[in-house]
PDB file of C-alpha atoms in Angstrom:
ATOM      1  CA  MET A 117      50.381   2.617  33.990  1.00 45.00           C
ATOM      2  CA  LYS A 118      47.930   1.010  31.607  1.00 43.00           C
ATOM      3  CA  THR A 119      44.749   3.002  31.183  1.00 43.00           C
ATOM      4  CA  GLN A 120      41.294   1.504  30.896  1.00 41.00           C
ATOM      5  CA  SER A 121      40.092   3.936  28.256  1.00 39.00           C
ATOM      6  CA  SER A 122      40.037   1.291  25.558  1.00 39.00           C
ATOM      7  CA  ALA A 123      38.176  -1.099  27.790  1.00 38.00           C
ATOM      8  CA  ILE A 124      35.496   1.350  28.755  1.00 35.00           C
ATOM      9  CA  ALA A 125      35.219   3.176  25.436  1.00 38.00           C
ATOM     10  CA  PRO A 126      31.595   2.975  24.292  1.00 36.00           C
ATOM     11  CA  THR A 127      30.772   0.829  21.312  1.00 33.00           C
ATOM     12  CA  ARG A 128      29.487   2.770  18.320  1.00 34.00           C
ATOM     13  CA  ILE A 129      25.834   1.904  17.865  1.00 31.00           C
ATOM     14  CA  ALA A 130      23.696   2.859  14.908  1.00 37.00           C
ATOM     15  CA  VAL A 131      20.810   4.795  16.343  1.00 35.00           C
ATOM     16  CA  SER A 132      18.894   5.219  13.145  1.00 45.00           C
ATOM     17  CA  GLY A 133      16.197   2.648  12.453  1.00 51.00           C
ATOM     18  CA  ARG A 134      16.327   3.466   8.767  1.00 54.00           C
ATOM     19  CA  PRO A 135      17.510   0.519   6.624  1.00 59.00           C
ATOM     20  CA  PRO A 136      20.157   1.022   3.905  1.00 66.00           C
ATOM     21  CA  ALA A 137      18.939   2.020   0.445  1.00 69.00           C
ATOM     22  CA  SER A 138      19.411  -1.445  -1.077  1.00 76.00           C
ATOM     23  CA  LEU A 139      17.424  -3.100   1.704  1.00 84.00           C
ATOM     24  CA  GLY A 140      14.845  -0.328   1.514  1.00 83.00           C
ATOM     25  CA  THR A 141      14.331  -0.994  -2.201  1.00 87.00           C
ATOM     26  CA  LEU A 142      13.890  -4.708  -1.472  1.00 90.00           C
ATOM     27  CA  GLN A 143      11.367  -3.999   1.272  1.00 89.00           C
ATOM     28  CA  ALA A 144       9.385  -1.636  -0.936  1.00 88.00           C
ATOM     29  CA  ALA A 145       9.413  -4.296  -3.692  1.00 90.00           C
ATOM     30  CA  LEU A 146       8.066  -6.900  -1.256  1.00 92.00           C
ATOM     31  CA  GLY A 147       5.312  -4.453  -0.382  1.00 91.00           C
ATOM     32  CA  VAL A 148       4.436  -4.100  -4.063  1.00 91.00           C
ATOM     33  CA  ILE A 149       4.222  -7.892  -4.426  1.00 93.00           C
ATOM     34  CA  ALA A 150       1.881  -8.039  -1.430  1.00 93.00           C
ATOM     35  CA  PHE A 151      -0.244  -5.209  -2.824  1.00 91.00           C
ATOM     36  CA  SER A 152      -0.411  -6.843  -6.266  1.00 92.00           C
ATOM     37  CA  LEU A 153      -2.445  -9.655  -4.723  1.00 94.00           C
ATOM     38  CA  THR A 154      -4.949  -7.267  -3.134  1.00 93.00           C
ATOM     39  CA  PHE A 155      -7.409  -6.975  -6.030  1.00 93.00           C
ATOM     40  CA  PRO A 156      -7.572 -10.733  -6.802  1.00 94.00           C
ATOM     41  CA  ALA A 157      -7.898 -11.473  -3.074  1.00 95.00           C
ATOM     42  CA  THR A 158     -10.645  -8.854  -2.808  1.00 95.00           C
ATOM     43  CA  ALA A 159     -12.459 -10.486  -5.732  1.00 94.00           C
ATOM     44  CA  TRP A 160     -12.243 -13.781  -3.851  1.00 95.00           C
ATOM     45  CA  GLY A 161     -13.537 -12.139  -0.687  1.00 95.00           C
ATOM     46  CA  LEU A 162     -16.509 -10.660  -2.522  1.00 94.00           C
ATOM     47  CA  GLU A 163     -17.602 -14.191  -3.419  1.00 94.00           C
ATOM     48  CA  GLY A 164     -18.746 -14.645   0.184  1.00 94.00           C
ATOM     49  CA  PHE A 165     -18.868 -11.168   1.779  1.00 95.00           C
ATOM     50  CA  GLY A 166     -20.583  -7.899   0.978  1.00 94.00           C
ATOM     51  CA  PRO A 167     -18.330  -4.898   0.264  1.00 93.00           C
ATOM     52  CA  TRP A 168     -18.901  -3.185   3.615  1.00 95.00           C
ATOM     53  CA  SER A 169     -18.490  -6.421   5.551  1.00 95.00           C
ATOM     54  CA  LEU A 170     -15.307  -7.268   3.687  1.00 95.00           C
ATOM     55  CA  VAL A 171     -13.684  -3.895   4.370  1.00 94.00           C
ATOM     56  CA  ALA A 172     -14.732  -3.786   8.020  1.00 95.00           C
ATOM     57  CA  VAL A 173     -13.700  -7.373   8.783  1.00 95.00           C
ATOM     58  CA  ARG A 174     -10.318  -7.016   7.056  1.00 94.00           C
ATOM     59  CA  SER A 175      -9.595  -3.840   9.035  1.00 94.00           C
ATOM     60  CA  VAL A 176     -10.600  -5.417  12.347  1.00 95.00           C
ATOM     61  CA  LEU A 177      -8.500  -8.541  11.724  1.00 95.00           C
ATOM     62  CA  ALA A 178      -5.487  -6.471  10.675  1.00 93.00           C
ATOM     63  CA  ALA A 179      -5.915  -4.257  13.746  1.00 93.00           C
ATOM     64  CA  LEU A 180      -6.001  -7.302  16.025  1.00 94.00           C
ATOM     65  CA  ILE A 181      -2.746  -8.565  14.493  1.00 92.00           C
ATOM     66  CA  ALA A 182      -1.089  -5.161  14.738  1.00 90.00           C
ATOM     67  CA  GLY A 183      -2.466  -4.479  18.209  1.00 91.00           C
ATOM     68  CA  GLY A 184      -1.234  -7.832  19.459  1.00 92.00           C
ATOM     69  CA  CYS A 185       2.269  -7.003  18.219  1.00 91.00           C
ATOM     70  CA  LEU A 186       2.167  -3.536  19.774  1.00 92.00           C
ATOM     71  CA  LEU A 187       1.037  -4.927  23.138  1.00 93.00           C
ATOM     72  CA  ALA A 188       3.435  -7.873  23.128  1.00 93.00           C
ATOM     73  CA  LEU A 189       6.408  -5.606  22.463  1.00 91.00           C
ATOM     74  CA  ARG A 190       5.110  -2.900  24.843  1.00 92.00           C
ATOM     75  CA  VAL A 191       5.365  -0.192  22.216  1.00 91.00           C
ATOM     76  CA  PRO A 192       4.644   3.224  23.777  1.00 92.00           C
ATOM     77  CA  LEU A 193       1.969   5.503  22.391  1.00 92.00           C
ATOM     78  CA  PRO A 194       3.117   7.813  19.585  1.00 92.00           C
ATOM     79  CA  ALA A 195       3.960  11.403  20.415  1.00 91.00           C
ATOM     80  CA  ARG A 196       1.073  13.829  20.299  1.00 91.00           C
ATOM     81  CA  GLU A 197       2.361  15.543  17.164  1.00 92.00           C
ATOM     82  CA  HIS A 198       2.207  12.249  15.219  1.00 94.00           C
ATOM     83  CA  TRP A 199      -1.515  11.546  15.705  1.00 94.00           C
ATOM     84  CA  ALA A 200      -2.660  13.929  12.969  1.00 93.00           C
ATOM     85  CA  GLY A 201      -0.447  12.148  10.453  1.00 93.00           C
ATOM     86  CA  LEU A 202      -1.640   8.749  11.682  1.00 94.00           C
ATOM     87  CA  THR A 203      -5.218   9.916  11.136  1.00 95.00           C
ATOM     88  CA  VAL A 204      -4.386  10.691   7.488  1.00 94.00           C
ATOM     89  CA  VAL A 205      -2.835   7.208   7.107  1.00 94.00           C
ATOM     90  CA  ALA A 206      -5.898   5.621   8.699  1.00 94.00           C
ATOM     91  CA  ALA A 207      -8.350   7.558   6.521  1.00 95.00           C
ATOM     92  CA  GLY A 208      -6.444   6.938   3.301  1.00 94.00           C
ATOM     93  CA  VAL A 209      -4.877   3.493   3.614  1.00 92.00           C
ATOM     94  CA  VAL A 210      -6.932   1.650   6.246  1.00 92.00           C
ATOM     95  CA  LEU A 211     -10.419   2.851   5.303  1.00 94.00           C
ATOM     96  CA  GLY A 212     -10.609   4.953   2.131  1.00 94.00           C
ATOM     97  CA  PHE A 213      -8.618   2.938  -0.394  1.00 93.00           C
ATOM     98  CA  PRO A 214      -9.946  -0.515   0.646  1.00 93.00           C
ATOM     99  CA  LEU A 215     -13.566   0.664   0.695  1.00 94.00           C
ATOM    100  CA  LEU A 216     -13.469   2.562  -2.598  1.00 95.00           C
ATOM    101  CA  THR A 217     -11.642  -0.173  -4.502  1.00 93.00           C
ATOM    102  CA  THR A 218     -13.894  -2.877  -3.055  1.00 94.00           C
ATOM    103  CA  LEU A 219     -16.972  -0.955  -4.185  1.00 94.00           C
ATOM    104  CA  ALA A 220     -15.367  -0.576  -7.613  1.00 92.00           C
ATOM    105  CA  LEU A 221     -14.582  -4.287  -7.868  1.00 92.00           C
ATOM    106  CA  GLU A 222     -18.273  -5.125  -7.473  1.00 90.00           C
ATOM    107  CA  THR A 223     -18.768  -4.041 -11.087  1.00 86.00           C
ATOM    108  CA  SER A 224     -15.222  -3.725 -12.432  1.00 83.00           C
ATOM    109  CA  THR A 225     -12.664  -6.365 -13.390  1.00 82.00           C
ATOM    110  CA  THR A 226      -9.306  -6.508 -11.666  1.00 85.00           C
ATOM    111  CA  ALA A 227      -7.673  -5.446 -14.945  1.00 78.00           C
ATOM    112  CA  HIS A 228      -9.734  -2.267 -15.021  1.00 78.00           C
ATOM    113  CA  ALA A 229      -9.062  -1.596 -11.329  1.00 84.00           C
ATOM    114  CA  ALA A 230      -5.343  -1.832 -12.055  1.00 79.00           C
ATOM    115  CA  VAL A 231      -5.641   1.643 -13.615  1.00 76.00           C
ATOM    116  CA  VAL A 232      -5.600   3.121 -10.125  1.00 77.00           C
ATOM    117  CA  VAL A 233      -2.314   1.516  -9.150  1.00 77.00           C
ATOM    118  CA  GLY A 234      -0.861   2.419 -12.520  1.00 78.00           C
ATOM    119  CA  LEU A 235      -1.436   6.090 -11.701  1.00 81.00           C
ATOM    120  CA  LEU A 236      -0.660   5.809  -7.980  1.00 83.00           C
ATOM    121  CA  PRO A 237       3.157   6.203  -8.221  1.00 79.00           C
ATOM    122  CA  LEU A 238       2.899   9.505 -10.072  1.00 78.00           C
ATOM    123  CA  THR A 239       0.146  10.765  -7.778  1.00 83.00           C
ATOM    124  CA  THR A 240       2.159   9.790  -4.699  1.00 81.00           C
ATOM    125  CA  ALA A 241       5.261  11.550  -6.007  1.00 78.00           C
ATOM    126  CA  LEU A 242       3.241  14.696  -6.715  1.00 79.00           C
ATOM    127  CA  MET A 243       1.648  14.641  -3.269  1.00 83.00           C
ATOM    128  CA  SER A 244       5.044  14.050  -1.697  1.00 80.00           C
ATOM    129  CA  ALA A 245       6.436  17.103  -3.482  1.00 77.00           C
ATOM    130  CA  LEU A 246       3.575  19.208  -2.127  1.00 77.00           C
ATOM    131  CA  ARG A 247       3.599  17.789   1.412  1.00 78.00           C
ATOM    132  CA  MET A 248       7.280  17.147   2.086  1.00 71.00           C
ATOM    133  CA  GLY A 249       8.981  19.622  -0.241  1.00 75.00           C
ATOM    134  CA  THR A 250      10.811  16.952  -2.249  1.00 70.00           C
ATOM    135  CA  ARG A 251      12.247  18.068  -5.577  1.00 76.00           C
ATOM    136  CA  PRO A 252      13.008  15.102  -7.873  1.00 77.00           C
ATOM    137  CA  SER A 253      15.013  15.765 -11.009  1.00 82.00           C
ATOM    138  CA  ARG A 254      13.517  16.416 -14.421  1.00 84.00           C
ATOM    139  CA  THR A 255      14.709  12.985 -15.576  1.00 86.00           C
ATOM    140  CA  PHE A 256      12.821  11.415 -12.694  1.00 81.00           C
ATOM    141  CA  TRP A 257       9.581  13.148 -13.674  1.00 84.00           C
ATOM    142  CA  VAL A 258       9.906  12.294 -17.359  1.00 87.00           C
ATOM    143  CA  ALA A 259      10.514   8.609 -16.586  1.00 84.00           C
ATOM    144  CA  ALA A 260       7.721   8.525 -13.990  1.00 81.00           C
ATOM    145  CA  LEU A 261       5.244  10.117 -16.382  1.00 86.00           C
ATOM    146  CA  ALA A 262       6.277   7.779 -19.206  1.00 87.00           C
ATOM    147  CA  GLY A 263       5.797   4.752 -16.964  1.00 83.00           C
ATOM    148  CA  ALA A 264       2.414   5.973 -15.769  1.00 83.00           C
ATOM    149  CA  VAL A 265       1.266   6.593 -19.355  1.00 85.00           C
ATOM    150  CA  ALA A 266       2.439   3.125 -20.414  1.00 84.00           C
ATOM    151  CA  VAL A 267       0.597   1.412 -17.577  1.00 82.00           C
ATOM    152  CA  LEU A 268      -2.514   3.537 -18.055  1.00 80.00           C
ATOM    153  CA  ALA A 269      -2.625   2.832 -21.786  1.00 83.00           C
ATOM    154  CA  PHE A 270      -2.237  -0.893 -21.177  1.00 80.00           C
ATOM    155  CA  THR A 271      -4.875  -1.183 -18.453  1.00 74.00           C
ATOM    156  CA  VAL A 272      -7.387   1.039 -20.265  1.00 77.00           C
ATOM    157  CA  GLN A 273      -6.896  -1.024 -23.416  1.00 75.00           C
ATOM    158  CA  GLN A 274      -7.508  -4.180 -21.395  1.00 69.00           C
ATOM    159  CA  SER A 275     -10.741  -2.845 -19.935  1.00 66.00           C
ATOM    160  CA  GLY A 276     -12.104  -1.191 -23.064  1.00 70.00           C
ATOM    161  CA  GLY A 277     -11.646   2.369 -21.790  1.00 71.00           C
ATOM    162  CA  ALA A 278     -15.259   2.915 -20.716  1.00 65.00           C
ATOM    163  CA  LEU A 279     -15.873   5.256 -17.781  1.00 68.00           C
ATOM    164  CA  SER A 280     -18.370   4.237 -15.135  1.00 77.00           C
ATOM    165  CA  ARG A 281     -19.254   4.730 -11.485  1.00 83.00           C
ATOM    166  CA  ALA A 282     -16.481   2.267 -10.693  1.00 84.00           C
ATOM    167  CA  ASP A 283     -14.020   4.698 -12.294  1.00 84.00           C
ATOM    168  CA  LEU A 284     -15.129   7.443  -9.911  1.00 86.00           C
ATOM    169  CA  TYR A 285     -14.472   5.108  -6.982  1.00 92.00           C
ATOM    170  CA  LEU A 286     -11.042   4.262  -8.398  1.00 90.00           C
ATOM    171  CA  PHE A 287      -9.968   7.854  -8.974  1.00 88.00           C
ATOM    172  CA  ALA A 288     -11.106   8.818  -5.472  1.00 93.00           C
ATOM    173  CA  ALA A 289      -9.188   5.834  -4.094  1.00 93.00           C
ATOM    174  CA  LEU A 290      -6.121   7.028  -5.970  1.00 89.00           C
ATOM    175  CA  LEU A 291      -6.158  10.398  -4.207  1.00 91.00           C
ATOM    176  CA  VAL A 292      -6.787   9.151  -0.665  1.00 94.00           C
ATOM    177  CA  CYS A 293      -4.208   6.377  -0.971  1.00 92.00           C
ATOM    178  CA  ALA A 294      -1.539   8.765  -2.261  1.00 91.00           C
ATOM    179  CA  ALA A 295      -2.171  11.000   0.750  1.00 92.00           C
ATOM    180  CA  GLY A 296      -1.917   8.023   3.110  1.00 92.00           C
ATOM    181  CA  TYR A 297       1.289   6.756   1.481  1.00 86.00           C
ATOM    182  CA  THR A 298       2.901  10.184   1.617  1.00 88.00           C
ATOM    183  CA  GLU A 299       2.051  10.775   5.259  1.00 90.00           C
ATOM    184  CA  GLY A 300       3.000   7.218   6.172  1.00 86.00           C
ATOM    185  CA  GLY A 301       6.336   7.582   4.427  1.00 81.00           C
ATOM    186  CA  ARG A 302       7.015  10.786   6.363  1.00 85.00           C
ATOM    187  CA  LEU A 303       6.121   9.179   9.688  1.00 89.00           C
ATOM    188  CA  ALA A 304       8.235   6.109   8.881  1.00 82.00           C
ATOM    189  CA  ARG A 305      11.273   8.385   9.108  1.00 83.00           C
ATOM    190  CA  LEU A 306      10.317   9.189  12.692  1.00 89.00           C
ATOM    191  CA  MET A 307       9.157   5.771  13.939  1.00 87.00           C
ATOM    192  CA  PRO A 308       9.393   2.151  12.735  1.00 85.00           C
ATOM    193  CA  GLY A 309       7.220   1.509   9.690  1.00 79.00           C
ATOM    194  CA  TRP A 310       5.156  -1.180  11.385  1.00 84.00           C
ATOM    195  CA  HIS A 311       4.352   1.235  14.211  1.00 91.00           C
ATOM    196  CA  VAL A 312       2.858   3.605  11.633  1.00 90.00           C
ATOM    197  CA  ILE A 313       0.391   1.121  10.177  1.00 89.00           C
ATOM    198  CA  GLY A 314      -0.123  -0.582  13.551  1.00 92.00           C
ATOM    199  CA  TRP A 315      -1.305   2.589  15.270  1.00 94.00           C
ATOM    200  CA  ALA A 316      -3.312   3.657  12.207  1.00 94.00           C
ATOM    201  CA  LEU A 317      -5.172   0.340  12.323  1.00 93.00           C
ATOM    202  CA  ALA A 318      -5.715   0.616  16.077  1.00 92.00           C
ATOM    203  CA  LEU A 319      -6.997   4.160  15.613  1.00 93.00           C
ATOM    204  CA  CYS A 320      -9.778   2.817  13.368  1.00 93.00           C
ATOM    205  CA  LEU A 321     -10.990   0.101  15.754  1.00 93.00           C
ATOM    206  CA  PRO A 322     -13.698   2.253  17.431  1.00 93.00           C
ATOM    207  CA  LEU A 323     -15.185   2.702  13.948  1.00 93.00           C
ATOM    208  CA  THR A 324     -14.471  -0.630  12.267  1.00 94.00           C
ATOM    209  CA  VAL A 325     -15.759  -2.895  15.067  1.00 95.00           C
ATOM    210  CA  PRO A 326     -19.321  -1.476  15.103  1.00 96.00           C
ATOM    211  CA  LEU A 327     -19.215  -1.160  11.316  1.00 95.00           C
ATOM    212  CA  ALA A 328     -18.354  -4.851  11.044  1.00 95.00           C
ATOM    213  CA  ALA A 329     -21.182  -5.789  13.397  1.00 95.00           C
ATOM    214  CA  VAL A 330     -23.756  -3.758  11.451  1.00 96.00           C
ATOM    215  CA  ALA A 331     -22.510  -4.808   8.021  1.00 95.00           C
ATOM    216  CA  LEU A 332     -22.446  -8.508   8.894  1.00 94.00           C
ATOM    217  CA  SER A 333     -26.033  -8.280  10.131  1.00 94.00           C
ATOM    218  CA  TYR A 334     -27.257  -6.756   6.861  1.00 93.00           C
ATOM    219  CA  GLU A 335     -25.053  -8.374   4.220  1.00 93.00           C
ATOM    220  CA  PRO A 336     -25.267 -12.151   3.711  1.00 90.00           C
ATOM    221  CA  VAL A 337     -22.063 -14.103   4.330  1.00 92.00           C
ATOM    222  CA  GLN A 338     -21.072 -17.339   2.627  1.00 92.00           C
ATOM    223  CA  LEU A 339     -17.892 -18.883   4.003  1.00 93.00           C
ATOM    224  CA  THR A 340     -15.968 -20.642   1.235  1.00 94.00           C
ATOM    225  CA  PHE A 341     -12.283 -21.336   0.709  1.00 95.00           C
ATOM    226  CA  HIS A 342     -12.002 -18.378  -1.653  1.00 94.00           C
ATOM    227  CA  SER A 343     -13.875 -15.907   0.542  1.00 94.00           C
ATOM    228  CA  VAL A 344     -11.988 -16.849   3.717  1.00 95.00           C
ATOM    229  CA  ALA A 345      -8.594 -16.908   1.987  1.00 95.00           C
ATOM    230  CA  GLY A 346      -9.330 -13.561   0.352  1.00 95.00           C
ATOM    231  CA  VAL A 347     -10.260 -11.884   3.629  1.00 95.00           C
ATOM    232  CA  LEU A 348      -7.257 -13.333   5.443  1.00 95.00           C
ATOM    233  CA  TRP A 349      -4.852 -12.146   2.756  1.00 95.00           C
ATOM    234  CA  VAL A 350      -6.168  -8.582   2.493  1.00 94.00           C
ATOM    235  CA  ALA A 351      -6.111  -8.355   6.310  1.00 93.00           C
ATOM    236  CA  ALA A 352      -2.745  -9.923   7.149  1.00 93.00           C
ATOM    237  CA  GLY A 353      -0.875  -9.558   3.848  1.00 92.00           C
ATOM    238  CA  SER A 354      -2.098  -6.350   2.231  1.00 89.00           C
ATOM    239  CA  GLN A 355      -3.295  -4.357   5.238  1.00 87.00           C
ATOM    240  CA  PHE A 356      -0.494  -5.145   7.703  1.00 87.00           C
ATOM    241  CA  LEU A 357       2.603  -7.032   6.527  1.00 89.00           C
ATOM    242  CA  GLY A 358       2.685  -5.410   3.099  1.00 88.00           C
ATOM    243  CA  LEU A 359       2.386  -1.923   4.571  1.00 83.00           C
ATOM    244  CA  VAL A 360       5.071  -2.678   7.189  1.00 85.00           C
ATOM    245  CA  VAL A 361       7.736  -3.398   4.572  1.00 87.00           C
ATOM    246  CA  TRP A 362       6.361  -0.708   2.252  1.00 85.00           C
ATOM    247  CA  TYR A 363       6.709   2.095   4.793  1.00 81.00           C
ATOM    248  CA  ARG A 364      10.170   0.906   5.809  1.00 83.00           C
ATOM    249  CA  GLY A 365      11.180   0.930   2.174  1.00 85.00           C
ATOM    250  CA  MET A 366       9.833   4.457   1.673  1.00 80.00           C
ATOM    251  CA  ALA A 367      11.718   5.648   4.754  1.00 79.00           C
ATOM    252  CA  ALA A 368      14.981   4.305   3.289  1.00 82.00           C
ATOM    253  CA  VAL A 369      14.786   5.413  -0.347  1.00 82.00           C
ATOM    254  CA  GLY A 370      12.249   8.234  -0.210  1.00 79.00           C
ATOM    255  CA  VAL A 371       8.579   8.393  -1.133  1.00 72.00           C
ATOM    256  CA  PRO A 372       8.974   9.362  -4.830  1.00 72.00           C
ATOM    257  CA  LYS A 373      11.467   6.619  -5.717  1.00 77.00           C
ATOM    258  CA  ALA A 374       9.717   3.913  -3.718  1.00 79.00           C
ATOM    259  CA  SER A 375       6.409   4.846  -5.332  1.00 72.00           C
ATOM    260  CA  GLN A 376       7.826   4.196  -8.785  1.00 76.00           C
ATOM    261  CA  LEU A 377       8.268   0.509  -7.936  1.00 82.00           C
ATOM    262  CA  GLN A 378       4.479   0.348  -8.004  1.00 77.00           C
ATOM    263  CA  LEU A 379       4.587   0.828 -11.758  1.00 77.00           C
ATOM    264  CA  ALA A 380       5.091  -2.948 -11.897  1.00 82.00           C
ATOM    265  CA  GLN A 381       2.086  -3.616  -9.661  1.00 84.00           C
ATOM    266  CA  PRO A 382      -0.667  -3.585 -12.343  1.00 82.00           C
ATOM    267  CA  LEU A 383       1.229  -6.153 -14.400  1.00 81.00           C
ATOM    268  CA  LEU A 384       1.758  -8.366 -11.360  1.00 89.00           C
ATOM    269  CA  THR A 385      -1.931  -8.027 -10.567  1.00 88.00           C
ATOM    270  CA  LEU A 386      -2.803  -9.179 -14.080  1.00 84.00           C
ATOM    271  CA  VAL A 387      -0.548 -12.222 -13.666  1.00 88.00           C
ATOM    272  CA  TRP A 388      -2.278 -13.140 -10.405  1.00 91.00           C
ATOM    273  CA  SER A 389      -5.638 -12.546 -12.100  1.00 87.00           C
ATOM    274  CA  VAL A 390      -4.765 -15.165 -14.701  1.00 87.00           C
ATOM    275  CA  LEU A 391      -3.557 -17.670 -12.114  1.00 90.00           C
ATOM    276  CA  LEU A 392      -6.236 -17.084  -9.485  1.00 91.00           C
ATOM    277  CA  LEU A 393      -9.261 -15.753 -11.383  1.00 88.00           C
ATOM    278  CA  GLY A 394      -8.828 -17.291 -14.828  1.00 84.00           C
ATOM    279  CA  GLU A 395      -8.585 -13.977 -16.690  1.00 78.00           C
ATOM    280  CA  HIS A 396      -6.648 -13.777 -19.966  1.00 76.00           C
ATOM    281  CA  LEU A 397      -3.624 -11.636 -20.861  1.00 70.00           C
ATOM    282  CA  THR A 398      -2.934 -10.177 -24.302  1.00 72.00           C
ATOM    283  CA  VAL A 399       0.389 -10.027 -26.140  1.00 76.00           C
ATOM    284  CA  ALA A 400       0.695  -6.383 -25.026  1.00 78.00           C
ATOM    285  CA  ALA A 401       1.601  -7.498 -21.494  1.00 77.00           C
ATOM    286  CA  PRO A 402       5.312  -8.320 -22.039  1.00 74.00           C
ATOM    287  CA  LEU A 403       5.818  -5.152 -24.119  1.00 81.00           C
ATOM    288  CA  THR A 404       4.322  -3.001 -21.385  1.00 82.00           C
ATOM    289  CA  ALA A 405       6.330  -4.873 -18.742  1.00 78.00           C
ATOM    290  CA  ALA A 406       9.576  -4.074 -20.582  1.00 80.00           C
ATOM    291  CA  ALA A 407       8.666  -0.382 -20.832  1.00 82.00           C
ATOM    292  CA  VAL A 408       7.765  -0.261 -17.151  1.00 81.00           C
ATOM    293  CA  LEU A 409      11.011  -1.905 -16.071  1.00 77.00           C
ATOM    294  CA  VAL A 410      12.997   0.655 -18.076  1.00 83.00           C
ATOM    295  CA  CYS A 411      11.111   3.494 -16.384  1.00 82.00           C
ATOM    296  CA  ILE A 412      11.700   1.976 -12.949  1.00 77.00           C
ATOM    297  CA  ALA A 413      15.439   1.674 -13.669  1.00 76.00           C
ATOM    298  CA  VAL A 414      15.623   5.333 -14.713  1.00 80.00           C
ATOM    299  CA  THR A 415      13.707   6.622 -11.687  1.00 75.00           C
ATOM    300  CA  GLN A 416      15.819   4.547  -9.297  1.00 68.00           C
ATOM    301  CA  ARG A 417      19.049   5.965 -10.725  1.00 71.00           C
ATOM    302  CA  SER A 418      17.980   9.572 -11.052  1.00 69.00           C
ATOM    303  CA  ARG A 419      18.872  11.939  -8.243  1.00 52.00           C
ATOM    304  CA  GLY A 420      16.430  14.462  -6.855  1.00 49.00           C
TER     305      GLY A 420
END
């Protein structure tokens, strides 16, 4: 008698939402490209908005996009134990980093601000080691440090190396963003990456909506193509879509390795600054780019 076991045998279904490593690297790289446009777009936004208005409006717009997606797909609320981590993401990525870098860009060039993203991969890897107990290899750390030094030397040389109040904003932004990236990368292993940034944005709405109302009433607004395009990009591109693919990438390949892809971000930012803001690059750019790419290759192949 013929059995029906083969007919009723359950199909094997992948239950993990974590993408494969190759796709994770691609997603993290797309996030870096999105982030590389953040400083030039912020500079555009500051042409028509004040710093507080710009940060509040970008956060509200990003939250509306994320909230609409969460509602449309009927995503349930995160578990209670995840809200503390989401608060860290919100404080570091949604509020802290955008506000501090925007305040810095009032008096600093985008080239000088690129120092913060040059140091961010190493800071994120260090924070990940402290928070998540990761132990990258010695080769990883040597390559990461070499890449960070190369980027730092290049960006400081571009900006003249002078310290100012803007530098304090940038170094503070570096710390809060690294904390947000680390916690977001951890949570992205437990829930889809876009849920992480979506709920972090929604968590900030009770603060960002009144902040936007107050800031817009005190800071003059001039709607131009640049200012509107800048706000739209930092809201939809940098604050939501970029973080969606970034957190998914970190969940797939790990926080330390994904963070090293950001070593290329300052150089990409400088390219966009030339194309969008009319800034000038020196001959040091391709040399630094080659050194950074070598460091990225080493960190991606090293095993922790």
